Coordinates of C-alpha atoms and ligand atoms in Angstrom, one line a residue:
Chain A
M1 CA 31.7 -89.5 -73.2
S2 CA 29.7 -89.6 -76.5
A3 CA 27.0 -87.3 -77.8
A4 CA 24.1 -86.9 -75.4
D5 CA 20.4 -87.7 -75.9
T6 CA 19.4 -84.4 -77.4
S7 CA 15.7 -85.0 -76.9
K8 CA 16.1 -84.6 -73.1
I9 CA 15.7 -81.2 -71.6
A10 CA 18.8 -80.1 -69.6
L11 CA 17.9 -76.5 -68.7
E12 CA 14.6 -74.8 -68.7
V13 CA 14.1 -71.2 -67.9
K14 CA 10.5 -70.0 -67.1
E15 CA 9.3 -66.4 -66.6
L16 CA 12.7 -65.2 -65.6
H17 CA 12.9 -61.6 -64.3
A18 CA 16.1 -59.9 -63.3
F19 CA 17.0 -56.8 -61.5
Y20 CA 20.0 -54.5 -61.0
G21 CA 19.1 -52.7 -57.8
K22 CA 15.8 -51.0 -58.6
S23 CA 16.1 -51.3 -62.4
H24 CA 14.0 -54.2 -63.7
I25 CA 16.0 -55.6 -66.6
L26 CA 14.6 -59.0 -67.8
Q27 CA 10.8 -59.0 -68.5
G28 CA 10.0 -62.7 -68.3
V29 CA 12.4 -64.8 -70.3
N30 CA 11.5 -68.3 -71.3
L31 CA 14.0 -70.7 -73.0
K32 CA 15.1 -74.4 -73.1
V33 CA 18.3 -76.1 -73.7
N34 CA 18.5 -79.9 -74.5
E35 CA 21.3 -82.2 -73.5
G36 CA 24.3 -81.8 -75.8
E37 CA 22.7 -79.0 -77.8
I38 CA 24.3 -75.7 -78.9
V39 CA 21.8 -72.9 -78.4
A40 CA 22.6 -69.3 -79.6
L41 CA 21.2 -66.3 -77.8
L42 CA 21.2 -63.4 -80.3
G43 CA 20.2 -59.7 -80.1
R44 CA 21.5 -56.2 -80.3
N45 CA 23.5 -54.4 -77.6
G46 CA 21.4 -53.9 -74.4
A47 CA 18.9 -56.6 -75.4
G48 CA 19.5 -58.4 -72.1
R49 CA 21.5 -61.5 -73.2
S50 CA 24.3 -61.1 -70.7
T51 CA 21.8 -60.5 -67.9
T52 CA 20.0 -63.7 -68.9
V53 CA 23.1 -65.9 -68.5
K54 CA 24.1 -64.1 -65.3
A55 CA 20.6 -64.6 -63.9
I56 CA 20.8 -68.3 -64.7
M57 CA 24.2 -68.5 -62.9
G58 CA 22.7 -66.8 -59.8
M59 CA 24.8 -63.6 -60.2
V60 CA 22.0 -61.1 -60.3
D61 CA 18.8 -60.7 -58.3
N62 CA 16.0 -62.6 -60.0
T63 CA 12.6 -64.2 -59.9
G64 CA 10.9 -67.0 -61.9
E65 CA 12.2 -70.6 -62.4
V66 CA 15.6 -72.0 -63.5
I67 CA 15.3 -75.7 -63.8
W68 CA 18.5 -77.7 -64.2
R69 CA 18.0 -81.4 -64.7
G70 CA 14.7 -81.3 -63.0
K71 CA 15.7 -79.1 -60.0
N72 CA 14.8 -75.5 -59.5
I73 CA 18.2 -73.8 -58.8
L74 CA 16.9 -70.2 -58.7
G75 CA 18.0 -68.6 -55.4
M76 CA 21.1 -70.7 -55.0
K77 CA 24.5 -69.1 -54.7
A78 CA 26.7 -68.8 -57.9
Y79 CA 29.3 -71.2 -56.5
E80 CA 26.7 -73.8 -55.6
I81 CA 25.2 -73.6 -59.1
A82 CA 28.7 -74.0 -60.5
H83 CA 29.1 -77.2 -58.5
L84 CA 25.9 -78.6 -60.0
G85 CA 27.6 -78.6 -63.4
L86 CA 26.9 -75.2 -64.9
G87 CA 29.8 -73.2 -66.3
Y88 CA 30.0 -69.6 -67.2
V89 CA 32.5 -67.8 -69.4
P90 CA 32.1 -64.0 -68.7
E91 CA 32.2 -61.4 -71.5
S92 CA 35.2 -59.1 -71.9
R93 CA 37.7 -62.0 -71.2
D94 CA 37.7 -61.6 -67.5
I95 CA 41.0 -63.4 -66.7
F96 CA 43.0 -63.0 -63.5
P97 CA 45.7 -60.7 -64.9
K98 CA 48.4 -61.0 -62.2
L99 CA 48.3 -64.8 -62.2
T100 CA 50.0 -67.0 -64.8
V101 CA 48.1 -68.9 -67.5
H102 CA 48.5 -72.1 -65.6
Q103 CA 47.3 -70.6 -62.4
N104 CA 44.3 -69.3 -64.2
L105 CA 43.5 -72.8 -65.4
M106 CA 44.0 -74.2 -61.8
L107 CA 41.4 -71.8 -60.6
G108 CA 38.9 -73.3 -63.0
E109 CA 39.2 -76.6 -61.2
K110 CA 36.7 -77.0 -58.4
G111 CA 38.6 -79.6 -56.4
G112 CA 35.6 -81.9 -55.9
K113 CA 35.8 -85.7 -55.7
K114 CA 34.3 -86.3 -59.1
P115 CA 36.8 -87.3 -61.8
N116 CA 37.4 -84.5 -64.3
R117 CA 36.8 -85.3 -68.0
W118 CA 39.4 -82.6 -68.9
S119 CA 43.1 -82.3 -68.1
F120 CA 45.6 -79.4 -68.5
E121 CA 47.1 -81.5 -71.3
D122 CA 43.7 -81.4 -73.2
M123 CA 43.6 -77.6 -72.9
Y124 CA 47.2 -77.2 -74.1
K125 CA 46.5 -79.6 -77.0
M126 CA 43.4 -77.7 -78.0
F127 CA 45.2 -74.3 -77.9
P128 CA 49.0 -74.9 -78.2
R129 CA 49.5 -71.1 -77.7
L130 CA 48.5 -71.5 -74.1
R131 CA 51.1 -74.2 -73.5
E132 CA 53.8 -71.8 -74.8
R133 CA 52.6 -69.1 -72.5
Q134 CA 51.7 -71.2 -69.5
H135 CA 54.1 -69.4 -67.1
T136 CA 53.3 -65.9 -68.4
E137 CA 51.1 -63.5 -66.5
A138 CA 47.7 -63.6 -68.1
G139 CA 47.4 -59.9 -68.2
V140 CA 50.0 -59.6 -71.0
L141 CA 48.3 -62.1 -73.4
S142 CA 46.7 -60.9 -76.6
G143 CA 42.9 -60.6 -76.8
G144 CA 42.6 -63.9 -78.6
E145 CA 44.8 -65.8 -76.1
Q146 CA 42.9 -64.4 -73.2
Q147 CA 39.7 -65.6 -74.8
M148 CA 41.1 -69.1 -75.2
L149 CA 42.2 -68.9 -71.6
T150 CA 38.7 -68.0 -70.2
L151 CA 37.2 -70.8 -72.4
C152 CA 39.6 -73.4 -71.0
R153 CA 39.4 -72.1 -67.4
T154 CA 35.7 -72.7 -67.2
L155 CA 36.1 -76.1 -68.9
M156 CA 38.6 -77.2 -66.2
G157 CA 35.6 -77.1 -63.8
D158 CA 34.1 -79.9 -65.9
P159 CA 30.6 -78.3 -66.6
D160 CA 27.8 -80.3 -68.3
L161 CA 26.4 -77.0 -69.6
I162 CA 28.5 -74.0 -70.5
M163 CA 27.2 -70.5 -71.0
I164 CA 29.6 -68.3 -73.1
D165 CA 29.2 -64.6 -73.4
E166 CA 30.4 -63.1 -76.7
P167 CA 33.6 -65.2 -77.2
T168 CA 34.4 -63.8 -80.7
E169 CA 34.1 -60.1 -80.0
G170 CA 37.0 -58.2 -81.6
L171 CA 38.9 -61.4 -82.7
A172 CA 40.5 -62.0 -86.0
P173 CA 38.7 -64.4 -88.3
A174 CA 41.3 -67.2 -87.8
I175 CA 40.8 -67.1 -84.1
V176 CA 37.0 -67.0 -84.5
Q177 CA 37.3 -70.2 -86.4
L178 CA 39.4 -71.7 -83.5
V179 CA 36.6 -70.8 -81.1
A180 CA 34.0 -72.4 -83.4
E181 CA 36.0 -75.6 -83.4
Y182 CA 36.3 -75.5 -79.6
L183 CA 32.5 -75.3 -79.5
M184 CA 32.0 -78.2 -81.8
E185 CA 34.4 -80.3 -79.7
L186 CA 32.3 -79.5 -76.6
K187 CA 29.2 -80.8 -78.5
R188 CA 31.0 -84.0 -79.5
R189 CA 31.7 -84.5 -75.8
G190 CA 28.0 -84.2 -74.9
I191 CA 28.2 -80.8 -73.3
S192 CA 25.3 -78.4 -73.8
V193 CA 26.3 -74.8 -74.9
V194 CA 24.5 -71.5 -74.5
L195 CA 26.3 -69.1 -76.9
V196 CA 25.6 -65.4 -76.6
E197 CA 26.7 -63.9 -79.9
Q198 CA 26.7 -60.8 -82.0
K199 CA 28.1 -62.4 -85.1
L200 CA 25.2 -64.0 -87.0
A201 CA 27.5 -66.1 -89.3
I202 CA 29.2 -68.2 -86.6
A203 CA 26.0 -68.6 -84.6
L204 CA 24.0 -69.9 -87.7
Q205 CA 26.9 -72.2 -88.7
I206 CA 27.2 -74.2 -85.5
S207 CA 23.9 -73.8 -83.4
D208 CA 21.1 -76.3 -83.3
R209 CA 18.6 -73.7 -82.2
V210 CA 18.5 -70.0 -81.9
Y211 CA 16.7 -67.5 -79.7
V212 CA 16.6 -63.8 -80.5
M213 CA 16.2 -61.3 -77.7
G214 CA 14.9 -57.8 -78.0
D215 CA 13.6 -55.4 -75.4
R216 CA 14.8 -57.7 -72.7
R217 CA 12.6 -60.7 -73.6
I218 CA 12.6 -63.5 -76.2
V219 CA 11.2 -62.4 -79.6
F220 CA 12.1 -65.4 -81.8
E221 CA 12.7 -69.1 -81.3
G222 CA 13.6 -71.5 -84.1
T223 CA 16.3 -73.3 -86.1
P224 CA 19.1 -71.4 -87.9
A225 CA 17.3 -72.2 -91.2
E226 CA 14.1 -70.6 -89.9
L227 CA 15.9 -67.5 -88.8
K228 CA 17.6 -67.2 -92.2
A229 CA 14.1 -67.4 -93.8
D230 CA 12.6 -64.8 -91.6
A231 CA 13.8 -61.4 -92.9
N232 CA 11.4 -59.4 -90.8
I233 CA 12.8 -60.7 -87.5
R234 CA 16.3 -60.1 -88.6
K235 CA 15.5 -56.6 -89.7
E236 CA 13.7 -55.6 -86.6
W237 CA 15.9 -57.2 -83.9
L238 CA 19.3 -58.0 -85.3
E239 CA 20.5 -55.8 -88.1
V240 CA 21.9 -52.4 -87.2
Chain B
M1 CA 70.8 -50.5 -31.8
S2 CA 68.1 -48.0 -32.8
V3 CA 68.1 -49.8 -36.2
L4 CA 67.2 -53.1 -34.6
N5 CA 64.6 -51.4 -32.3
G6 CA 63.1 -49.6 -35.3
V7 CA 63.0 -52.7 -37.4
S8 CA 61.3 -54.7 -34.7
Y9 CA 58.7 -52.0 -34.2
G10 CA 58.3 -51.8 -38.0
L11 CA 57.7 -55.5 -38.2
L12 CA 55.1 -55.3 -35.5
L13 CA 53.4 -52.5 -37.6
F14 CA 53.5 -54.8 -40.6
M15 CA 51.7 -57.6 -38.7
L16 CA 48.9 -55.1 -38.2
S17 CA 48.9 -53.5 -41.6
A18 CA 49.1 -56.8 -43.5
G19 CA 45.7 -57.8 -42.2
L20 CA 44.3 -54.3 -42.7
T21 CA 45.5 -54.0 -46.3
L22 CA 44.2 -57.5 -47.2
I23 CA 40.8 -56.7 -45.7
F24 CA 40.8 -53.4 -47.5
S25 CA 41.3 -55.1 -50.9
M26 CA 38.4 -57.3 -50.1
M27 CA 35.9 -54.8 -48.6
G28 CA 37.0 -51.7 -50.5
V29 CA 37.0 -49.8 -47.2
L30 CA 39.4 -49.5 -44.3
N31 CA 38.4 -51.4 -41.2
F32 CA 38.3 -48.9 -38.4
A33 CA 38.2 -51.6 -35.8
H34 CA 41.4 -53.3 -36.9
A35 CA 43.6 -51.8 -34.2
S36 CA 40.9 -52.8 -31.6
F37 CA 41.6 -56.4 -32.4
Y38 CA 45.3 -55.7 -31.7
M39 CA 44.2 -54.4 -28.3
L40 CA 42.0 -57.4 -27.7
G41 CA 45.0 -59.6 -28.4
A42 CA 47.0 -57.9 -25.7
Y43 CA 44.3 -58.0 -23.1
F44 CA 43.4 -61.6 -23.9
A45 CA 47.1 -62.5 -23.6
Y46 CA 47.3 -60.7 -20.3
Q47 CA 44.3 -62.5 -18.9
V48 CA 45.2 -66.0 -20.2
S49 CA 48.8 -65.6 -18.9
E50 CA 47.4 -64.6 -15.5
W51 CA 45.4 -67.9 -15.5
T52 CA 48.0 -70.1 -17.1
N53 CA 51.3 -68.9 -18.6
Y54 CA 52.6 -66.8 -21.5
W55 CA 53.0 -69.7 -23.9
V56 CA 49.4 -70.7 -23.6
A57 CA 48.4 -67.1 -24.1
F58 CA 50.6 -66.9 -27.2
V59 CA 48.6 -69.6 -28.9
V60 CA 45.1 -69.0 -27.4
A61 CA 44.8 -65.2 -27.6
P62 CA 45.2 -64.9 -31.4
I63 CA 42.7 -67.8 -31.9
L64 CA 40.1 -66.0 -29.7
V65 CA 40.6 -62.8 -31.6
A66 CA 40.2 -64.6 -34.9
V67 CA 37.0 -66.2 -33.8
M68 CA 35.6 -62.9 -32.7
G69 CA 36.6 -61.3 -36.1
G70 CA 35.1 -64.2 -38.0
L71 CA 31.8 -63.9 -36.1
F72 CA 31.7 -60.2 -36.7
E73 CA 32.3 -60.6 -40.4
R74 CA 29.7 -63.4 -40.7
Y75 CA 26.9 -61.9 -38.7
V76 CA 27.4 -58.1 -39.0
L77 CA 29.7 -57.0 -41.9
R78 CA 28.3 -59.4 -44.5
K79 CA 24.8 -58.1 -43.8
T80 CA 25.9 -54.5 -44.0
H81 CA 27.7 -55.1 -47.3
K82 CA 24.4 -54.6 -49.3
S83 CA 24.0 -51.1 -47.8
G84 CA 27.3 -49.9 -49.3
H85 CA 30.7 -48.7 -48.2
V86 CA 29.5 -45.9 -45.9
A87 CA 27.5 -48.4 -43.8
E88 CA 30.5 -50.8 -43.7
L89 CA 32.8 -48.0 -42.5
L90 CA 30.3 -46.9 -39.8
V91 CA 29.8 -50.4 -38.5
T92 CA 33.5 -51.0 -38.1
F93 CA 33.8 -47.5 -36.5
G94 CA 31.0 -48.5 -34.1
L95 CA 32.7 -51.8 -33.3
S96 CA 35.9 -50.0 -32.3
F97 CA 33.9 -48.1 -29.6
V98 CA 32.1 -51.2 -28.4
I99 CA 35.5 -53.0 -27.9
L100 CA 37.0 -50.0 -26.2
E101 CA 34.0 -49.7 -23.7
L102 CA 34.1 -53.5 -23.1
V103 CA 37.8 -53.4 -22.4
Q104 CA 37.4 -50.6 -19.9
L105 CA 34.5 -52.3 -18.3
I106 CA 36.4 -55.6 -17.8
W107 CA 39.9 -54.4 -17.2
G108 CA 39.6 -50.8 -16.1
R109 CA 40.8 -47.6 -17.4
S110 CA 44.4 -47.8 -16.5
A111 CA 47.2 -50.0 -17.8
V112 CA 47.2 -53.7 -16.8
D113 CA 50.4 -55.4 -15.6
Y114 CA 51.1 -57.5 -18.7
K115 CA 54.8 -58.4 -18.5
V116 CA 57.4 -60.0 -20.7
P117 CA 57.8 -63.6 -19.6
A118 CA 60.8 -64.1 -17.3
A119 CA 62.5 -66.5 -19.8
L120 CA 62.7 -63.7 -22.4
D121 CA 63.4 -60.8 -20.0
G122 CA 67.2 -60.7 -20.4
S123 CA 69.3 -58.7 -22.7
L124 CA 70.5 -60.5 -25.8
F125 CA 73.8 -58.6 -26.3
K126 CA 75.3 -55.3 -25.6
L127 CA 76.7 -52.9 -28.1
F128 CA 78.2 -49.5 -27.3
N129 CA 76.8 -49.6 -23.8
S130 CA 73.2 -50.1 -24.8
S131 CA 71.7 -53.5 -24.6
F132 CA 69.3 -55.2 -27.0
P133 CA 66.5 -57.0 -25.1
E134 CA 65.9 -60.6 -25.8
Y135 CA 62.2 -60.0 -26.1
R136 CA 62.8 -57.6 -29.1
A137 CA 64.6 -60.4 -30.8
F138 CA 61.7 -62.7 -30.1
M139 CA 59.3 -60.2 -31.5
M140 CA 61.3 -60.0 -34.7
L141 CA 61.5 -63.8 -34.9
V142 CA 57.7 -64.1 -34.6
A143 CA 57.0 -61.3 -37.1
V144 CA 59.4 -62.7 -39.7
G145 CA 58.0 -66.2 -39.2
M146 CA 54.5 -64.9 -39.7
L147 CA 55.6 -62.9 -42.8
V148 CA 57.2 -65.9 -44.4
S149 CA 54.2 -68.2 -43.7
L150 CA 51.8 -65.6 -45.0
F151 CA 53.8 -65.3 -48.2
L152 CA 54.0 -69.1 -48.7
M153 CA 50.4 -69.5 -47.9
L154 CA 49.4 -66.8 -50.5
K155 CA 51.8 -67.8 -53.2
K156 CA 52.2 -71.6 -52.9
T157 CA 48.9 -73.0 -51.8
R158 CA 45.7 -73.5 -53.6
I159 CA 43.7 -71.6 -51.0
G160 CA 46.2 -68.7 -51.5
L161 CA 45.5 -68.7 -55.2
V162 CA 41.8 -68.6 -54.6
I163 CA 42.3 -65.7 -52.1
Q164 CA 44.4 -63.7 -54.7
A165 CA 41.7 -64.3 -57.4
A166 CA 38.8 -63.5 -55.0
L167 CA 40.4 -60.2 -53.8
T168 CA 40.5 -58.7 -57.3
H169 CA 37.6 -60.6 -59.2
P170 CA 35.1 -61.8 -56.6
E171 CA 32.2 -62.5 -59.1
T172 CA 34.2 -64.4 -61.6
T173 CA 35.9 -66.4 -58.9
E174 CA 32.6 -67.4 -57.4
A175 CA 31.1 -68.3 -60.8
L176 CA 34.0 -70.8 -61.1
G177 CA 32.7 -72.6 -58.1
H178 CA 34.7 -71.1 -55.2
N179 CA 32.9 -70.2 -52.0
V180 CA 33.9 -66.6 -52.0
P181 CA 31.9 -65.5 -49.0
R182 CA 33.7 -68.2 -46.9
V183 CA 37.1 -67.0 -48.3
F184 CA 36.3 -63.5 -47.3
A185 CA 35.4 -64.6 -43.7
M186 CA 38.6 -66.5 -43.6
V187 CA 40.6 -63.5 -44.7
F188 CA 38.9 -61.3 -42.2
A189 CA 39.5 -63.8 -39.4
G190 CA 43.1 -64.3 -40.5
G191 CA 43.7 -60.6 -40.5
C192 CA 42.3 -60.4 -37.0
A193 CA 44.5 -63.3 -35.9
L194 CA 47.5 -61.4 -37.1
A195 CA 46.4 -58.2 -35.3
G196 CA 45.8 -60.3 -32.2
L197 CA 49.2 -61.9 -32.4
A198 CA 50.7 -58.5 -32.7
G199 CA 48.9 -57.5 -29.6
V200 CA 50.2 -60.5 -27.7
I201 CA 53.8 -59.7 -28.5
G202 CA 53.4 -55.9 -28.5
G203 CA 51.2 -55.5 -25.5
N204 CA 54.0 -56.5 -23.0
A205 CA 56.8 -54.9 -25.0
F206 CA 55.1 -51.6 -24.9
I207 CA 52.0 -51.1 -22.7
T208 CA 48.6 -52.7 -22.5
E209 CA 46.0 -49.9 -21.8
P210 CA 42.7 -48.8 -23.3
G211 CA 44.4 -46.1 -25.4
M212 CA 46.7 -48.5 -27.2
A213 CA 44.2 -49.2 -30.1
Q214 CA 43.9 -45.5 -30.9
A215 CA 47.6 -44.9 -30.7
V216 CA 48.6 -47.6 -33.1
G217 CA 45.4 -47.3 -35.2
A218 CA 46.3 -44.0 -36.7
I219 CA 49.8 -45.2 -37.5
I220 CA 48.7 -48.3 -39.4
F221 CA 46.3 -46.2 -41.5
V222 CA 49.3 -44.1 -42.4
V223 CA 51.3 -47.3 -43.2
V224 CA 48.5 -48.7 -45.5
V225 CA 48.1 -45.4 -47.4
V226 CA 51.8 -44.7 -47.7
G227 CA 52.5 -48.3 -48.8
G228 CA 49.7 -48.2 -51.4
M229 CA 46.2 -49.4 -50.5
G230 CA 46.0 -53.1 -50.9
S231 CA 49.7 -53.8 -51.5
L232 CA 51.4 -56.2 -49.0
A233 CA 54.9 -55.4 -50.3
G234 CA 54.1 -51.7 -49.9
A235 CA 52.8 -52.2 -46.4
L236 CA 56.0 -54.0 -45.5
I237 CA 58.3 -51.2 -46.8
A238 CA 56.2 -48.4 -45.2
S239 CA 56.0 -50.3 -41.9
V240 CA 59.8 -50.6 -41.6
L241 CA 60.3 -47.0 -42.8
I242 CA 57.9 -45.6 -40.2
G243 CA 59.3 -47.9 -37.5
L244 CA 62.8 -46.7 -38.1
M245 CA 61.7 -43.1 -38.4
Q246 CA 60.0 -43.0 -35.1
T247 CA 62.7 -44.9 -33.2
F248 CA 65.4 -42.6 -34.6
A249 CA 63.5 -39.5 -34.0
V250 CA 63.0 -40.3 -30.3
G251 CA 66.7 -41.0 -29.9
L252 CA 67.9 -37.8 -31.6
D253 CA 68.3 -34.4 -30.1
W254 CA 68.9 -32.5 -33.3
S255 CA 66.9 -29.4 -33.9
F256 CA 66.6 -27.0 -36.9
L257 CA 68.4 -24.6 -34.6
G258 CA 71.5 -26.8 -34.6
G259 CA 71.2 -27.4 -38.3
L260 CA 70.9 -23.8 -39.2
S261 CA 73.8 -22.7 -37.0
A262 CA 75.9 -25.4 -38.6
L263 CA 75.1 -23.7 -41.9
G264 CA 76.4 -20.5 -40.4
I265 CA 73.0 -18.9 -39.9
D266 CA 72.5 -17.3 -36.6
V267 CA 69.1 -17.8 -35.0
T268 CA 68.2 -15.9 -31.8
P269 CA 65.0 -15.8 -29.8
D270 CA 64.2 -12.7 -31.9
T271 CA 64.3 -14.5 -35.2
F272 CA 61.1 -15.0 -37.0
G273 CA 59.6 -18.4 -36.2
Y274 CA 62.0 -19.1 -33.3
P275 CA 59.6 -21.6 -31.6
V276 CA 59.6 -23.8 -34.7
W277 CA 63.4 -23.7 -35.2
K278 CA 64.2 -24.7 -31.6
L279 CA 62.0 -27.8 -31.8
K280 CA 63.9 -31.0 -31.3
L281 CA 63.4 -33.9 -33.7
S282 CA 62.4 -36.0 -30.7
Q283 CA 59.6 -33.6 -30.0
I284 CA 58.2 -33.7 -33.5
G285 CA 58.8 -37.5 -33.7
P286 CA 55.2 -38.5 -33.1
I287 CA 53.9 -36.4 -36.0
L288 CA 56.6 -37.5 -38.5
P289 CA 54.4 -40.4 -39.9
Y290 CA 51.6 -37.9 -40.6
L291 CA 54.1 -35.6 -42.3
L292 CA 55.1 -38.5 -44.4
L293 CA 51.5 -39.2 -45.2
V294 CA 50.9 -35.7 -46.4
V295 CA 54.1 -35.6 -48.5
M296 CA 53.2 -39.0 -50.0
L297 CA 49.7 -37.9 -50.9
V298 CA 51.1 -34.9 -52.7
V299 CA 54.0 -36.6 -54.4
R300 CA 52.6 -40.0 -55.2
P301 CA 49.0 -40.4 -54.2
K302 CA 48.8 -44.1 -55.0
G303 CA 51.5 -44.9 -52.4
I304 CA 54.8 -46.7 -52.7
M305 CA 53.6 -49.9 -54.4
G306 CA 50.0 -48.8 -55.2
T307 CA 48.6 -49.7 -58.6
R308 CA 45.2 -47.9 -58.2
D309 CA 44.9 -44.9 -60.5
D310 CA 41.9 -43.4 -58.9
Ligands
ATP401 N1 25.2 -53.5 -63.7 C1 24.1 -52.9 -64.3 N2 23.4 -52.0 -63.6 C2 22.3 -51.4 -64.2 N3 21.9 -51.7 -65.4 C3 22.6 -52.6 -66.2 C4 23.7 -53.3 -65.6 N4 24.2 -54.1 -66.5 C5 23.5 -54.0 -67.6 N5 22.4 -53.1 -67.4 C6 21.4 -52.7 -68.3 O1 20.7 -53.9 -68.6 C7 20.3 -53.9 -70.0 C8 20.7 -55.3 -70.6 O2 22.1 -55.4 -70.5 P1 22.9 -56.7 -71.0 O3 24.3 -56.5 -70.6 O4 22.2 -57.9 -70.5 O5 22.8 -56.6 -72.6 P2 23.4 -57.5 -73.7 O6 22.3 -58.0 -74.5 O7 24.4 -58.4 -73.1 O8 24.2 -56.4 -74.6 P3 25.7 -56.0 -74.6 O9 26.5 -57.1 -74.0 O10 26.0 -55.9 -76.1 O11 25.7 -54.7 -73.9 C9 21.0 -52.7 -70.7 O12 20.0 -51.8 -70.9 C10 22.0 -52.3 -69.6 O13 22.1 -50.9 -69.6
MG402 MG1 26.4 -58.5 -73.0

């Protein structure tokens, strides 16, 4: 598959509110992702970025609209949303620690009839470390290896859009660069990416567009260049 | 001989505690009604074998129990889940009473005549004048067969992999596209089927009466806690241990009195605590599992194979 038509909207989120029990977290989030585009979701701790991707994935109580390729998917179950082609890579490298690397990857597969554009071989080529450790329990892998594993596990489900929550947190620069290359490879294959990030550098380097969240809503939307030019926004919502 | 009897009883306990411990990992609370499904298995088997024969009952009764368990999970437990653990606990507690009342209503308050089938009613071999019943051997065979298939299912099949993942990380597993609610209903129904099967083979080996659920229920809680909540291997070890312990205790006439006099200490009716010293092991047999429970909770609160630190 080649690069997608990036003028077409893949995902559109309108007035999204989300709740954990009685606490009202998201206060009306609006955003758009085009086909084959990398969109970064930036913001400080507690801004509501993780909650946004979880709400899109149907993992928290929510209201509003989440439109995926023309269809409102809000209210559907997480596993149904996954089968429609949305992938989610949780933060904190949530691998299955007692299962082997290979078994973790198997659990990424959804077992549908649709041919999968990715094979185990593709994953092991992309991250040779994982091939070496394929029969090892995932719980004993290093942080960087666990991150590669969660990225590949979701990819084995063959998503058309993938939402990735803080993939570079606490990783050495060399591994951050590997993650960046992985994201570029997805883009080449026509997959849309929503990247939740803390590190401004990598986000600005690879994204097509950027949203900044503050106080549980969107406070900035633009290109990386526009964000670089806007010192006020950076100062108020990003720098610590 | 006692060893074989103990092991066969232990394996029966394991069929019950295996389901209980899997359901515990999934719900986070112990299912109070688990032993009631064991009782249902025995009564269904009795009824079906009255109508047809034992072999039909052997197949049909566990299936009936599984269907009832599945329906209960789907229409009651799943709705209660939002209200938290206490509500889940209470609803399984309530179910155990409903089942008890229904059983008494349909089959009466005294034991029913659920017998071992004639084909298996002989003795397999004799050793030192005591004989080992064929049916005990059959029980062991069924339990071991179940154990092996459970193990293969969990470790070697794709659905087993999904179950393992869903038990520890339900949200992540669901986000990967697996229908976790359906997996949970299957685990619940499967656990009930095991309990039902244990009832089919245990009800006629022991006794089928309304008190049977309560009697075995307390023991399997001990098994699950001693084995380490949520650990199948731990449940197996604890089951066999408790099975052996109870069978041996019943067969032995030792008392502390004997032990003490063997050590050269004279105990007379005037000695302090005489009523305790003269107790025979066979008399305290029934409370041994609970003693083990207390000792375990003091020495190693997470159980034999437990991994939980809290
Ligand atoms: N399970 C939860 N229950 C209640 N409140 C929560 C829960 N998870 C998050 N919150 C609250 O929601 C708000 C947004 O959290 P979220 O995880 O979306 O932030 P974030 O932007 O991803 O930041 P970070 O990941 O750095 O914490 C925070 O104030 C947080 O305290
Ligand atoms: Mg977060």
